[in-house]
Amino acid sequence: MMDQRKIKILRITNRFNVGGPTYNVAYLSKYLPEHYETTLIGGNVEPHEESSSYILDALKLEYRVVSNMHRAIHPLNDWKALQEIKSIIETEKPDIVHTHAAKAGALGRMAAYLANHTVPVVVHTYHGSVFEGYFSPAKARVFLEIERFLARKSTAIVAISDLQKNDLVNKYKIASDDKIHVIPLGFDLERFTQDVDIKRAKFRSEFDLDDDDIAITITGRLTQIKNHELFFRVFKNVESSGIHKIKAFVVGDGEDRDHLMNYCDSIGLTYTIVGNYDKSASVCFTSWRKDIDVINAGSDIVMLTSKNEGTPVSIIEAMASGRAVLSTDVGGVRDIIENQVSGIITENSDAALTDVLMKLVKDSTFRDRLAECANPAVLSKFSYHRLASDTSNFYAKLLNNWMNV
């Protein structure tokens, strides 16, 4: 019976902001085989976030915003959002409810459990975790118990890297090994490989960079978990050494923007902002940019200093652009970078990062060697075609299992 009609999917994401989850839900909604029919819903974008509507619009995807679904925990709003999602499930009667990231995973799976319509397959994808770096140890323990309960109500769970699966199974004990399946993220990376020289010239002209300026970029939300303070300290250490002319570009925005600007002041880093650009400043806050392919092409080194990650999109895109990347050893980074071959992974410390960044700044041959290996390391593994194929096969297996029970 299932193969005689469209298979209906309700796909739920935290919110429609720029980031890995939006790309994931967008490509799955667009590129699954035609016998899948997807309804895409998600929460509200936060004030300091960039809306991802342009990504969805470019793919001609329809989507619906759950009006009371916000990033922050708010019992009344969360209850209203739960009821709205439950109503959608009862109206749409999906064959599959697939949730992405923490808030969507909690509300979506609970709504599927409570709905009058029995949902054959309930899947949740972890794009990261909130068990470390976000909340106090006591709150983290509460969320762990909630996630374990929700895992029992799920047909299957998707991890986006082998390392993440290992954490979910062995470290956090969310679910058993056979319930958690690894499906890496997928992206449209071709644009990062095209016209790189033209894009590099465009970026460096926009910011009036000299030929010998080394541009060091960090991309992501300006929030504590991304640990920009560490990035600034390491950058300051290298700048103070005087070994080379360097410039930092901070791409993104968030609730910590003013704090981070003050932090730059406190450690003696001069900064500027787009719209009132000062070439003499060491750090440029660009806010959100849609042309990350241009930013990456114009950069020489791309860094990640996060305390916690799933699979960092900024690193994948930088490698697709053929850039040298330097990252802390978090989340699924080791599933992306082959250390010392396609990039550098180091411990989360000022000294370790400073040593490596110093070497990357001084040694152009070393940078070029890493960059040359970076592109082929990600193009096939993180293709959206592979993502859609893997997910379609995964759904078919889960539905077949359900029908044969």
mmCIF file of C-alpha atoms in Angstrom:
data_model
loop_
_atom_site.group_PDB
_atom_site.id
_atom_site.type_symbol
_atom_site.label_atom_id
_atom_site.label_comp_id
_atom_site.label_asym_id
_atom_site.label_seq_id
_atom_site.Cartn_x
_atom_site.Cartn_y
_atom_site.Cartn_z
ATOM 1 C CA MET A 1 0.000 0.000 0.000
ATOM 2 C CA MET A 2 2.785 2.411 0.881
ATOM 3 C CA ASP A 3 4.283 2.316 -2.634
ATOM 4 C CA GLN A 4 0.928 3.170 -4.326
ATOM 5 C CA ARG A 5 0.774 6.749 -3.061
ATOM 6 C CA LYS A 6 2.928 9.626 -1.939
ATOM 7 C CA ILE A 7 4.791 9.095 1.320
ATOM 8 C CA LYS A 8 4.038 12.132 3.460
ATOM 9 C CA ILE A 9 6.796 13.649 5.586
ATOM 10 C CA LEU A 10 6.406 16.339 8.218
ATOM 11 C CA ARG A 11 9.867 17.865 8.616
ATOM 12 C CA ILE A 12 10.368 20.092 11.667
ATOM 13 C CA THR A 13 13.387 22.309 12.290
ATOM 14 C CA ASN A 14 14.233 24.553 15.243
ATOM 15 C CA ARG A 15 13.958 27.802 13.295
ATOM 16 C CA PHE A 16 14.627 29.213 9.846
ATOM 17 C CA ASN A 17 17.995 30.831 10.517
ATOM 18 C CA VAL A 18 21.221 30.532 8.535
ATOM 19 C CA GLY A 19 23.099 27.400 9.560
ATOM 20 C CA GLY A 20 23.612 23.709 8.965
ATOM 21 C CA PRO A 21 20.123 22.520 9.984
ATOM 22 C CA THR A 22 18.397 24.840 7.504
ATOM 23 C CA TYR A 23 20.531 23.600 4.622
ATOM 24 C CA ASN A 24 19.879 20.015 5.711
ATOM 25 C CA VAL A 25 16.091 20.360 5.840
ATOM 26 C CA ALA A 26 16.064 22.413 2.632
ATOM 27 C CA TYR A 27 18.007 19.884 0.558
ATOM 28 C CA LEU A 28 16.025 16.962 1.965
ATOM 29 C CA SER A 29 12.746 18.724 1.245
ATOM 30 C CA LYS A 30 13.842 19.531 -2.310
ATOM 31 C CA TYR A 31 15.848 16.539 -3.474
ATOM 32 C CA LEU A 32 14.235 13.393 -2.048
ATOM 33 C CA PRO A 33 12.689 11.185 -4.762
ATOM 34 C CA GLU A 34 9.316 12.272 -6.134
ATOM 35 C CA HIS A 35 7.307 9.712 -4.187
ATOM 36 C CA TYR A 36 8.056 11.694 -1.008
ATOM 37 C CA GLU A 37 5.874 14.711 -0.252
ATOM 38 C CA THR A 38 7.287 17.046 2.431
ATOM 39 C CA THR A 39 5.610 19.612 4.654
ATOM 40 C CA LEU A 40 8.305 21.826 6.188
ATOM 41 C CA ILE A 41 7.730 23.744 9.435
ATOM 42 C CA GLY A 42 9.956 25.499 11.953
ATOM 43 C CA GLY A 43 10.271 28.182 14.601
ATOM 44 C CA ASN A 44 10.996 31.888 14.641
ATOM 45 C CA VAL A 45 14.317 33.527 13.825
ATOM 46 C CA GLU A 46 15.948 35.343 16.748
ATOM 47 C CA PRO A 47 16.580 39.128 16.520
ATOM 48 C CA HIS A 48 20.344 38.798 15.979
ATOM 49 C CA GLU A 49 20.073 35.946 13.474
ATOM 50 C CA GLU A 50 19.928 36.091 9.695
ATOM 51 C CA SER A 51 16.771 34.596 8.197
ATOM 52 C CA SER A 52 17.356 31.626 5.922
ATOM 53 C CA SER A 53 14.266 32.407 3.845
ATOM 54 C CA TYR A 54 16.482 33.253 0.871
ATOM 55 C CA ILE A 55 17.814 29.666 0.878
ATOM 56 C CA LEU A 56 14.308 28.209 0.905
ATOM 57 C CA ASP A 57 13.012 30.698 -1.649
ATOM 58 C CA ALA A 58 15.882 29.928 -4.040
ATOM 59 C CA LEU A 59 14.852 26.262 -3.942
ATOM 60 C CA LYS A 60 11.178 27.232 -4.371
ATOM 61 C CA LEU A 61 10.225 25.534 -1.111
ATOM 62 C CA GLU A 62 7.067 26.295 0.808
ATOM 63 C CA TYR A 63 7.381 26.379 4.580
ATOM 64 C CA ARG A 64 5.358 27.337 7.620
ATOM 65 C CA VAL A 65 6.462 29.139 10.771
ATOM 66 C CA VAL A 66 5.164 27.760 14.060
ATOM 67 C CA SER A 67 4.265 31.086 15.672
ATOM 68 C CA ASN A 68 5.055 30.219 19.305
ATOM 69 C CA MET A 69 8.208 28.215 18.686
ATOM 70 C CA HIS A 70 11.285 30.134 19.834
ATOM 71 C CA ARG A 71 14.859 29.212 20.708
ATOM 72 C CA ALA A 72 14.507 30.021 24.417
ATOM 73 C CA ILE A 73 12.686 27.733 26.830
ATOM 74 C CA HIS A 74 9.327 29.318 27.679
ATOM 75 C CA PRO A 75 6.718 26.955 29.186
ATOM 76 C CA LEU A 76 3.640 28.776 27.874
ATOM 77 C CA ASN A 77 5.012 29.385 24.354
ATOM 78 C CA ASP A 78 6.381 25.851 24.190
ATOM 79 C CA TRP A 79 2.985 24.438 25.193
ATOM 80 C CA LYS A 80 1.262 26.482 22.488
ATOM 81 C CA ALA A 81 3.829 25.389 19.919
ATOM 82 C CA LEU A 82 3.339 21.757 20.966
ATOM 83 C CA GLN A 83 -0.407 22.064 20.421
ATOM 84 C CA GLU A 84 0.108 23.703 17.015
ATOM 85 C CA ILE A 85 2.450 20.932 15.860
ATOM 86 C CA LYS A 86 0.086 18.277 17.226
ATOM 87 C CA SER A 87 -2.758 19.844 15.234
ATOM 88 C CA ILE A 88 -0.631 19.818 12.069
ATOM 89 C CA ILE A 89 0.125 16.118 12.575
ATOM 90 C CA GLU A 90 -3.539 15.303 13.071
ATOM 91 C CA THR A 91 -4.475 17.261 9.931
ATOM 92 C CA GLU A 92 -1.634 16.152 7.648
ATOM 93 C CA LYS A 93 -1.483 12.536 8.878
ATOM 94 C CA PRO A 94 2.184 12.089 7.895
ATOM 95 C CA ASP A 95 3.832 8.735 7.419
ATOM 96 C CA ILE A 96 7.072 10.148 8.795
ATOM 97 C CA VAL A 97 7.720 12.903 11.326
ATOM 98 C CA HIS A 98 11.376 13.907 11.113
ATOM 99 C CA THR A 99 12.653 16.480 13.602
ATOM 100 C CA HIS A 100 15.953 18.364 13.423
ATOM 101 C CA ALA A 101 17.860 19.811 16.437
ATOM 102 C CA ALA A 102 16.895 20.155 20.075
ATOM 103 C CA LYS A 103 13.752 22.312 20.353
ATOM 104 C CA ALA A 104 12.127 20.822 17.269
ATOM 105 C CA GLY A 105 13.108 17.375 18.478
ATOM 106 C CA ALA A 106 11.464 17.853 21.859
ATOM 107 C CA LEU A 107 8.227 19.469 20.675
ATOM 108 C CA GLY A 108 7.896 17.503 17.437
ATOM 109 C CA ARG A 109 8.424 14.067 18.934
ATOM 110 C CA MET A 110 6.178 14.788 21.892
ATOM 111 C CA ALA A 111 3.469 16.053 19.528
ATOM 112 C CA ALA A 112 3.763 12.883 17.452
ATOM 113 C CA TYR A 113 3.439 10.815 20.625
ATOM 114 C CA LEU A 114 0.361 12.725 21.808
ATOM 115 C CA ALA A 115 -1.390 13.093 18.446
ATOM 116 C CA ASN A 116 -4.615 11.174 17.809
ATOM 117 C CA HIS A 117 -3.136 10.056 14.479
ATOM 118 C CA THR A 118 -0.598 7.273 14.890
ATOM 119 C CA VAL A 119 2.629 8.250 13.124
ATOM 120 C CA PRO A 120 4.262 5.129 11.611
ATOM 121 C CA VAL A 121 7.831 6.491 11.722
ATOM 122 C CA VAL A 122 9.320 9.157 14.017
ATOM 123 C CA VAL A 123 12.932 10.175 13.374
ATOM 124 C CA HIS A 124 15.140 12.763 15.063
ATOM 125 C CA THR A 125 18.439 14.182 13.784
ATOM 126 C CA TYR A 126 20.989 15.555 16.241
ATOM 127 C CA HIS A 127 22.785 18.494 14.643
ATOM 128 C CA GLY A 128 24.702 19.082 17.864
ATOM 129 C CA SER A 129 23.891 18.587 21.529
ATOM 130 C CA VAL A 130 22.917 20.810 24.424
ATOM 131 C CA PHE A 131 24.494 18.547 27.022
ATOM 132 C CA GLU A 132 27.754 20.496 27.360
ATOM 133 C CA GLY A 133 28.516 24.201 27.262
ATOM 134 C CA TYR A 134 24.955 25.508 27.227
ATOM 135 C CA PHE A 135 23.466 24.929 30.672
ATOM 136 C CA SER A 136 24.454 24.210 34.259
ATOM 137 C CA PRO A 137 25.287 20.577 35.096
ATOM 138 C CA ALA A 138 21.924 20.197 36.871
ATOM 139 C CA LYS A 139 19.952 21.448 33.877
ATOM 140 C CA ALA A 140 22.046 19.352 31.510
ATOM 141 C CA ARG A 141 21.122 16.229 33.502
ATOM 142 C CA VAL A 142 17.434 17.099 33.194
ATOM 143 C CA PHE A 143 17.755 17.511 29.433
ATOM 144 C CA LEU A 144 19.585 14.204 29.206
ATOM 145 C CA GLU A 145 16.670 12.424 30.885
ATOM 146 C CA ILE A 146 14.205 14.150 28.563
ATOM 147 C CA GLU A 147 16.241 13.115 25.532
ATOM 148 C CA ARG A 148 16.403 9.514 26.741
ATOM 149 C CA PHE A 149 12.619 9.486 27.140
ATOM 150 C CA LEU A 150 12.120 10.982 23.670
ATOM 151 C CA ALA A 151 14.552 8.467 22.176
ATOM 152 C CA ARG A 152 12.328 5.672 23.461
ATOM 153 C CA LYS A 153 9.418 7.292 21.602
ATOM 154 C CA SER A 154 11.433 7.541 18.379
ATOM 155 C CA THR A 155 11.608 4.912 15.673
ATOM 156 C CA ALA A 156 15.203 5.848 14.936
ATOM 157 C CA ILE A 157 17.762 8.566 15.570
ATOM 158 C CA VAL A 158 20.183 10.099 13.098
ATOM 159 C CA ALA A 159 23.679 11.241 14.056
ATOM 160 C CA ILE A 160 25.564 13.384 11.552
ATOM 161 C CA SER A 161 28.969 11.855 12.283
ATOM 162 C CA ASP A 162 30.505 8.685 13.691
ATOM 163 C CA LEU A 163 31.949 10.659 16.586
ATOM 164 C CA GLN A 164 28.545 12.096 17.423
ATOM 165 C CA LYS A 165 27.017 8.625 17.378
ATOM 166 C CA ASN A 166 29.688 7.376 19.741
ATOM 167 C CA ASP A 167 28.901 10.228 22.139
ATOM 168 C CA LEU A 168 25.144 9.612 21.961
ATOM 169 C CA VAL A 169 25.556 5.874 22.585
ATOM 170 C CA ASN A 170 28.461 5.663 25.018
ATOM 171 C CA LYS A 171 28.912 9.072 26.622
ATOM 172 C CA TYR A 172 25.343 10.323 27.004
ATOM 173 C CA LYS A 173 23.580 6.944 26.736
ATOM 174 C CA ILE A 174 20.689 8.420 24.761
ATOM 175 C CA ALA A 175 19.877 5.173 22.957
ATOM 176 C CA SER A 176 21.377 1.866 21.929
ATOM 177 C CA ASP A 177 23.808 1.494 19.062
ATOM 178 C CA ASP A 178 21.271 -0.166 16.751
ATOM 179 C CA LYS A 179 18.802 2.713 17.093
ATOM 180 C CA ILE A 180 21.243 5.440 16.032
ATOM 181 C CA HIS A 181 22.199 5.705 12.358
ATOM 182 C CA VAL A 182 24.888 7.913 10.832
ATOM 183 C CA ILE A 183 23.908 10.098 7.861
ATOM 184 C CA PRO A 184 26.417 12.919 7.268
ATOM 185 C CA LEU A 185 25.148 16.341 6.243
ATOM 186 C CA GLY A 186 24.991 17.312 2.587
ATOM 187 C CA PHE A 187 25.396 20.660 0.846
ATOM 188 C CA ASP A 188 25.585 22.282 -2.563
ATOM 189 C CA LEU A 189 29.342 22.831 -2.521
ATOM 190 C CA GLU A 190 29.899 23.456 -6.223
ATOM 191 C CA ARG A 191 29.615 27.236 -5.894
ATOM 192 C CA PHE A 192 32.583 27.212 -3.518
ATOM 193 C CA THR A 193 34.735 25.697 -6.262
ATOM 194 C CA GLN A 194 33.770 28.118 -9.043
ATOM 195 C CA ASP A 195 35.503 31.382 -10.051
ATOM 196 C CA VAL A 196 37.630 31.346 -6.912
ATOM 197 C CA ASP A 197 40.222 33.797 -8.254
ATOM 198 C CA ILE A 198 37.529 36.293 -9.284
ATOM 199 C CA LYS A 199 35.807 36.000 -5.915
ATOM 200 C CA ARG A 200 39.124 36.381 -4.088
ATOM 201 C CA ALA A 201 39.877 39.602 -5.935
ATOM 202 C CA LYS A 202 36.358 40.893 -5.177
ATOM 203 C CA PHE A 203 36.662 40.252 -1.440
ATOM 204 C CA ARG A 204 40.131 41.702 -1.097
ATOM 205 C CA SER A 205 39.124 44.771 -3.093
ATOM 206 C CA GLU A 206 36.038 45.318 -0.914
ATOM 207 C CA PHE A 207 38.160 45.352 2.237
ATOM 208 C CA ASP A 208 41.164 47.082 0.635
ATOM 209 C CA LEU A 209 43.553 44.276 1.545
ATOM 210 C CA ASP A 210 47.144 44.424 0.388
ATOM 211 C CA ASP A 211 48.554 41.474 -1.530
ATOM 212 C CA ASP A 212 50.603 40.391 1.473
ATOM 213 C CA ASP A 213 47.786 40.727 4.036
ATOM 214 C CA ILE A 214 46.766 37.358 5.480
ATOM 215 C CA ALA A 215 43.004 37.225 6.095
ATOM 216 C CA ILE A 216 41.910 34.967 8.959
ATOM 217 C CA THR A 217 38.166 34.299 9.111
ATOM 218 C CA ILE A 218 35.754 32.827 11.636
ATOM 219 C CA THR A 219 32.114 32.289 10.651
ATOM 220 C CA GLY A 220 29.140 31.614 12.918
ATOM 221 C CA ARG A 221 26.725 32.987 15.468
ATOM 222 C CA LEU A 222 28.228 35.411 17.968
ATOM 223 C CA THR A 223 27.367 33.361 20.997
ATOM 224 C CA GLN A 224 29.332 31.880 23.893
ATOM 225 C CA ILE A 225 29.403 28.319 22.578
ATOM 226 C CA LYS A 226 31.399 29.481 19.532
ATOM 227 C CA ASN A 227 34.126 30.790 21.877
ATOM 228 C CA HIS A 228 35.118 33.883 19.887
ATOM 229 C CA GLU A 229 37.063 35.163 22.890
ATOM 230 C CA LEU A 230 39.567 32.351 22.335
ATOM 231 C CA PHE A 231 39.801 33.313 18.665
ATOM 232 C CA PHE A 232 40.558 36.937 19.574
ATOM 233 C CA ARG A 233 43.219 36.019 22.148
ATOM 234 C CA VAL A 234 44.996 33.727 19.698
ATOM 235 C CA PHE A 235 44.778 36.308 16.930
ATOM 236 C CA LYS A 236 46.192 38.950 19.301
ATOM 237 C CA ASN A 237 49.099 36.670 20.214
ATOM 238 C CA VAL A 238 50.040 36.218 16.565
ATOM 239 C CA GLU A 239 49.526 39.886 15.719
ATOM 240 C CA SER A 240 51.717 40.948 18.644
ATOM 241 C CA SER A 241 54.526 38.709 17.409
ATOM 242 C CA GLY A 242 54.888 40.950 14.361
ATOM 243 C CA ILE A 243 55.706 38.022 12.086
ATOM 244 C CA HIS A 244 53.314 39.103 9.342
ATOM 245 C CA LYS A 245 50.456 41.467 8.487
ATOM 246 C CA ILE A 246 47.174 39.797 9.456
ATOM 247 C CA LYS A 247 43.522 40.807 9.505
ATOM 248 C CA ALA A 248 40.617 39.038 11.219
ATOM 249 C CA PHE A 249 37.125 38.819 9.725
ATOM 250 C CA VAL A 250 34.278 37.869 12.058
ATOM 251 C CA VAL A 251 31.357 36.743 9.899
ATOM 252 C CA GLY A 252 28.011 36.451 11.652
ATOM 253 C CA ASP A 253 26.007 38.150 14.347
ATOM 254 C CA GLY A 254 24.336 37.302 17.632
ATOM 255 C CA GLU A 255 23.586 38.242 21.183
ATOM 256 C CA ASP A 256 27.277 38.492 22.115
ATOM 257 C CA ARG A 257 28.216 41.093 19.475
ATOM 258 C CA ASP A 258 28.537 44.085 21.823
ATOM 259 C CA HIS A 259 30.300 41.982 24.434
ATOM 260 C CA LEU A 260 32.828 40.744 21.874
ATOM 261 C CA MET A 261 33.527 44.241 20.627
ATOM 262 C CA ASN A 262 34.179 45.296 24.216
ATOM 263 C CA TYR A 263 36.374 42.233 24.646
ATOM 264 C CA CYS A 264 38.479 43.318 21.672
ATOM 265 C CA ASP A 265 38.932 46.685 23.359
ATOM 266 C CA SER A 266 39.932 45.018 26.622
ATOM 267 C CA ILE A 267 42.773 43.006 25.034
ATOM 268 C CA GLY A 268 44.005 45.798 22.799
ATOM 269 C CA LEU A 269 42.526 44.724 19.463
ATOM 270 C CA THR A 270 41.201 47.482 17.240
ATOM 271 C CA TYR A 271 38.001 46.644 15.367
ATOM 272 C CA THR A 272 35.770 48.038 12.653
ATOM 273 C CA ILE A 273 32.358 47.252 11.207
ATOM 274 C CA VAL A 274 31.026 47.062 7.665
ATOM 275 C CA GLY A 275 29.354 50.347 6.773
ATOM 276 C CA ASN A 276 31.942 52.330 8.687
ATOM 277 C CA TYR A 277 34.997 50.385 7.573
ATOM 278 C CA ASP A 278 38.447 51.383 8.799
ATOM 279 C CA LYS A 279 41.267 49.601 6.989
ATOM 280 C CA SER A 280 43.700 50.208 9.849
ATOM 281 C CA ALA A 281 41.668 48.112 12.320
ATOM 282 C CA SER A 282 42.834 44.577 13.095
ATOM 283 C CA VAL A 283 39.379 43.002 13.269
ATOM 284 C CA CYS A 284 36.365 43.485 11.000
ATOM 285 C CA PHE A 285 32.871 42.486 12.150
ATOM 286 C CA THR A 286 30.998 41.840 8.880
ATOM 287 C CA SER A 287 27.640 40.742 10.376
ATOM 288 C CA TRP A 288 25.823 38.075 8.354
ATOM 289 C CA ARG A 289 26.834 37.592 4.726
ATOM 290 C CA LYS A 290 25.091 35.546 2.042
ATOM 291 C CA ASP A 291 28.237 35.396 -0.123
ATOM 292 C CA ILE A 292 30.248 33.021 2.053
ATOM 293 C CA ASP A 293 31.831 31.645 -1.131
ATOM 294 C CA VAL A 294 33.315 35.117 -1.743
ATOM 295 C CA ILE A 295 34.396 35.482 1.905
ATOM 296 C CA ASN A 296 36.142 32.096 1.854
ATOM 297 C CA ALA A 297 37.825 32.734 -1.485
ATOM 298 C CA GLY A 298 39.300 35.977 -0.156
ATOM 299 C CA SER A 299 40.481 34.398 3.097
ATOM 300 C CA ASP A 300 43.778 32.614 3.660
ATOM 301 C CA ILE A 301 42.939 30.757 6.876
ATOM 302 C CA VAL A 302 39.524 29.798 8.300
ATOM 303 C CA MET A 303 39.275 28.994 12.007
ATOM 304 C CA LEU A 304 36.800 27.348 14.371
ATOM 305 C CA THR A 305 37.210 27.778 18.138
ATOM 306 C CA SER A 306 33.904 26.304 19.367
ATOM 307 C CA LYS A 307 33.416 24.570 22.694
ATOM 308 C CA ASN A 308 30.744 22.305 21.191
ATOM 309 C CA GLU A 309 29.703 21.446 17.620
ATOM 310 C CA GLY A 310 27.842 18.899 15.551
ATOM 311 C CA THR A 311 29.304 19.004 12.069
ATOM 312 C CA PRO A 312 30.481 22.594 11.496
ATOM 313 C CA VAL A 313 29.260 23.899 8.148
ATOM 314 C CA SER A 314 31.782 26.738 8.112
ATOM 315 C CA ILE A 315 34.668 24.265 8.008
ATOM 316 C CA ILE A 316 33.117 22.165 5.227
ATOM 317 C CA GLU A 317 32.487 25.276 3.102
ATOM 318 C CA ALA A 318 35.993 26.604 3.740
ATOM 319 C CA MET A 319 37.535 23.300 2.686
ATOM 320 C CA ALA A 320 35.363 23.186 -0.441
ATOM 321 C CA SER A 321 36.765 26.648 -1.215
ATOM 322 C CA GLY A 322 40.295 25.260 -0.944
ATOM 323 C CA ARG A 323 41.272 27.130 2.222
ATOM 324 C CA ALA A 324 43.595 26.123 5.053
ATOM 325 C CA VAL A 325 41.458 25.378 8.130
ATOM 326 C CA LEU A 326 42.334 25.287 11.816
ATOM 327 C CA SER A 327 39.839 23.941 14.358
ATOM 328 C CA THR A 328 39.487 22.934 17.957
ATOM 329 C CA ASP A 329 38.870 19.230 18.528
ATOM 330 C CA VAL A 330 35.083 19.292 18.973
ATOM 331 C CA GLY A 331 32.033 17.432 17.712
ATOM 332 C CA GLY A 332 32.355 15.875 14.284
ATOM 333 C CA VAL A 333 35.431 17.856 13.218
ATOM 334 C CA ARG A 334 37.548 14.702 12.964
ATOM 335 C CA ASP A 335 35.010 13.279 10.518
ATOM 336 C CA ILE A 336 35.698 16.262 8.248
ATOM 337 C CA ILE A 337 39.414 17.014 8.653
ATOM 338 C CA GLU A 338 42.256 14.534 8.333
ATOM 339 C CA ASN A 339 44.602 16.158 10.810
ATOM 340 C CA GLN A 340 47.798 17.560 9.294
ATOM 341 C CA VAL A 341 46.583 16.554 5.808
ATOM 342 C CA SER A 342 43.405 18.438 4.886
ATOM 343 C CA GLY A 343 43.486 20.792 7.866
ATOM 344 C CA ILE A 344 44.685 21.146 11.436
ATOM 345 C CA ILE A 345 42.880 20.005 14.577
ATOM 346 C CA THR A 346 44.282 21.046 17.921
ATOM 347 C CA GLU A 347 43.302 21.170 21.556
ATOM 348 C CA ASN A 348 41.090 23.937 22.860
ATOM 349 C CA SER A 349 43.803 26.114 24.389
ATOM 350 C CA ASP A 350 45.419 29.474 23.738
ATOM 351 C CA ALA A 351 48.916 28.016 23.514
ATOM 352 C CA ALA A 352 48.120 25.178 21.110
ATOM 353 C CA LEU A 353 46.075 27.336 18.746
ATOM 354 C CA THR A 354 48.619 30.146 18.844
ATOM 355 C CA ASP A 355 51.457 27.785 17.905
ATOM 356 C CA VAL A 356 49.580 26.381 14.906
ATOM 357 C CA LEU A 357 48.244 29.735 13.705
ATOM 358 C CA MET A 358 51.753 31.167 13.947
ATOM 359 C CA LYS A 359 53.024 28.351 11.705
ATOM 360 C CA LEU A 360 50.187 28.821 9.208
ATOM 361 C CA VAL A 361 50.810 32.553 8.999
ATOM 362 C CA LYS A 362 54.567 32.167 8.541
ATOM 363 C CA ASP A 363 54.586 29.225 6.136
ATOM 364 C CA SER A 364 52.686 29.779 2.876
ATOM 365 C CA THR A 365 53.829 26.382 1.557
ATOM 366 C CA PHE A 366 52.224 24.689 4.563
ATOM 367 C CA ARG A 367 48.977 26.637 4.002
ATOM 368 C CA ASP A 368 48.944 25.732 0.320
ATOM 369 C CA ARG A 369 49.509 22.038 1.031
ATOM 370 C CA LEU A 370 46.557 21.892 3.406
ATOM 371 C CA ALA A 371 44.368 23.871 1.011
ATOM 372 C CA GLU A 372 45.174 21.559 -1.889
ATOM 373 C CA CYS A 373 43.969 18.522 0.067
ATOM 374 C CA ALA A 374 40.926 20.231 1.599
ATOM 375 C CA ASN A 375 38.647 20.421 -1.428
ATOM 376 C CA PRO A 376 38.600 16.742 -2.494
ATOM 377 C CA ALA A 377 38.213 15.705 1.154
ATOM 378 C CA VAL A 378 34.695 17.182 1.380
ATOM 379 C CA LEU A 379 33.176 17.376 -2.105
ATOM 380 C CA SER A 380 31.892 13.806 -2.387
ATOM 381 C CA LYS A 381 31.354 13.057 1.298
ATOM 382 C CA PHE A 382 29.141 16.088 1.917
ATOM 383 C CA SER A 383 27.189 16.248 -1.353
ATOM 384 C CA TYR A 384 23.448 16.907 -1.084
ATOM 385 C CA HIS A 385 22.888 14.162 -3.687
ATOM 386 C CA ARG A 386 24.468 11.649 -1.315
ATOM 387 C CA LEU A 387 22.408 13.058 1.598
ATOM 388 C CA ALA A 388 19.130 12.643 -0.300
ATOM 389 C CA SER A 389 19.999 9.126 -1.457
ATOM 390 C CA ASP A 390 21.071 7.962 2.011
ATOM 391 C CA THR A 391 17.965 9.426 3.627
ATOM 392 C CA SER A 392 15.579 7.968 1.040
ATOM 393 C CA ASN A 393 17.033 4.493 1.586
ATOM 394 C CA PHE A 394 16.850 4.997 5.348
ATOM 395 C CA TYR A 395 13.168 5.984 5.207
ATOM 396 C CA ALA A 396 12.321 3.021 3.000
ATOM 397 C CA LYS A 397 13.917 0.619 5.458
ATOM 398 C CA LEU A 398 12.081 2.120 8.439
ATOM 399 C CA LEU A 399 8.712 2.049 6.634
ATOM 400 C CA ASN A 400 9.242 -1.529 5.518
ATOM 401 C CA ASN A 401 10.066 -2.536 9.083
ATOM 402 C CA TRP A 402 6.883 -0.823 10.298
ATOM 403 C CA MET A 403 4.717 -2.560 7.690
ATOM 404 C CA ASN A 404 6.177 -5.964 8.560
ATOM 405 C CA VAL A 405 5.623 -5.650 12.313
#
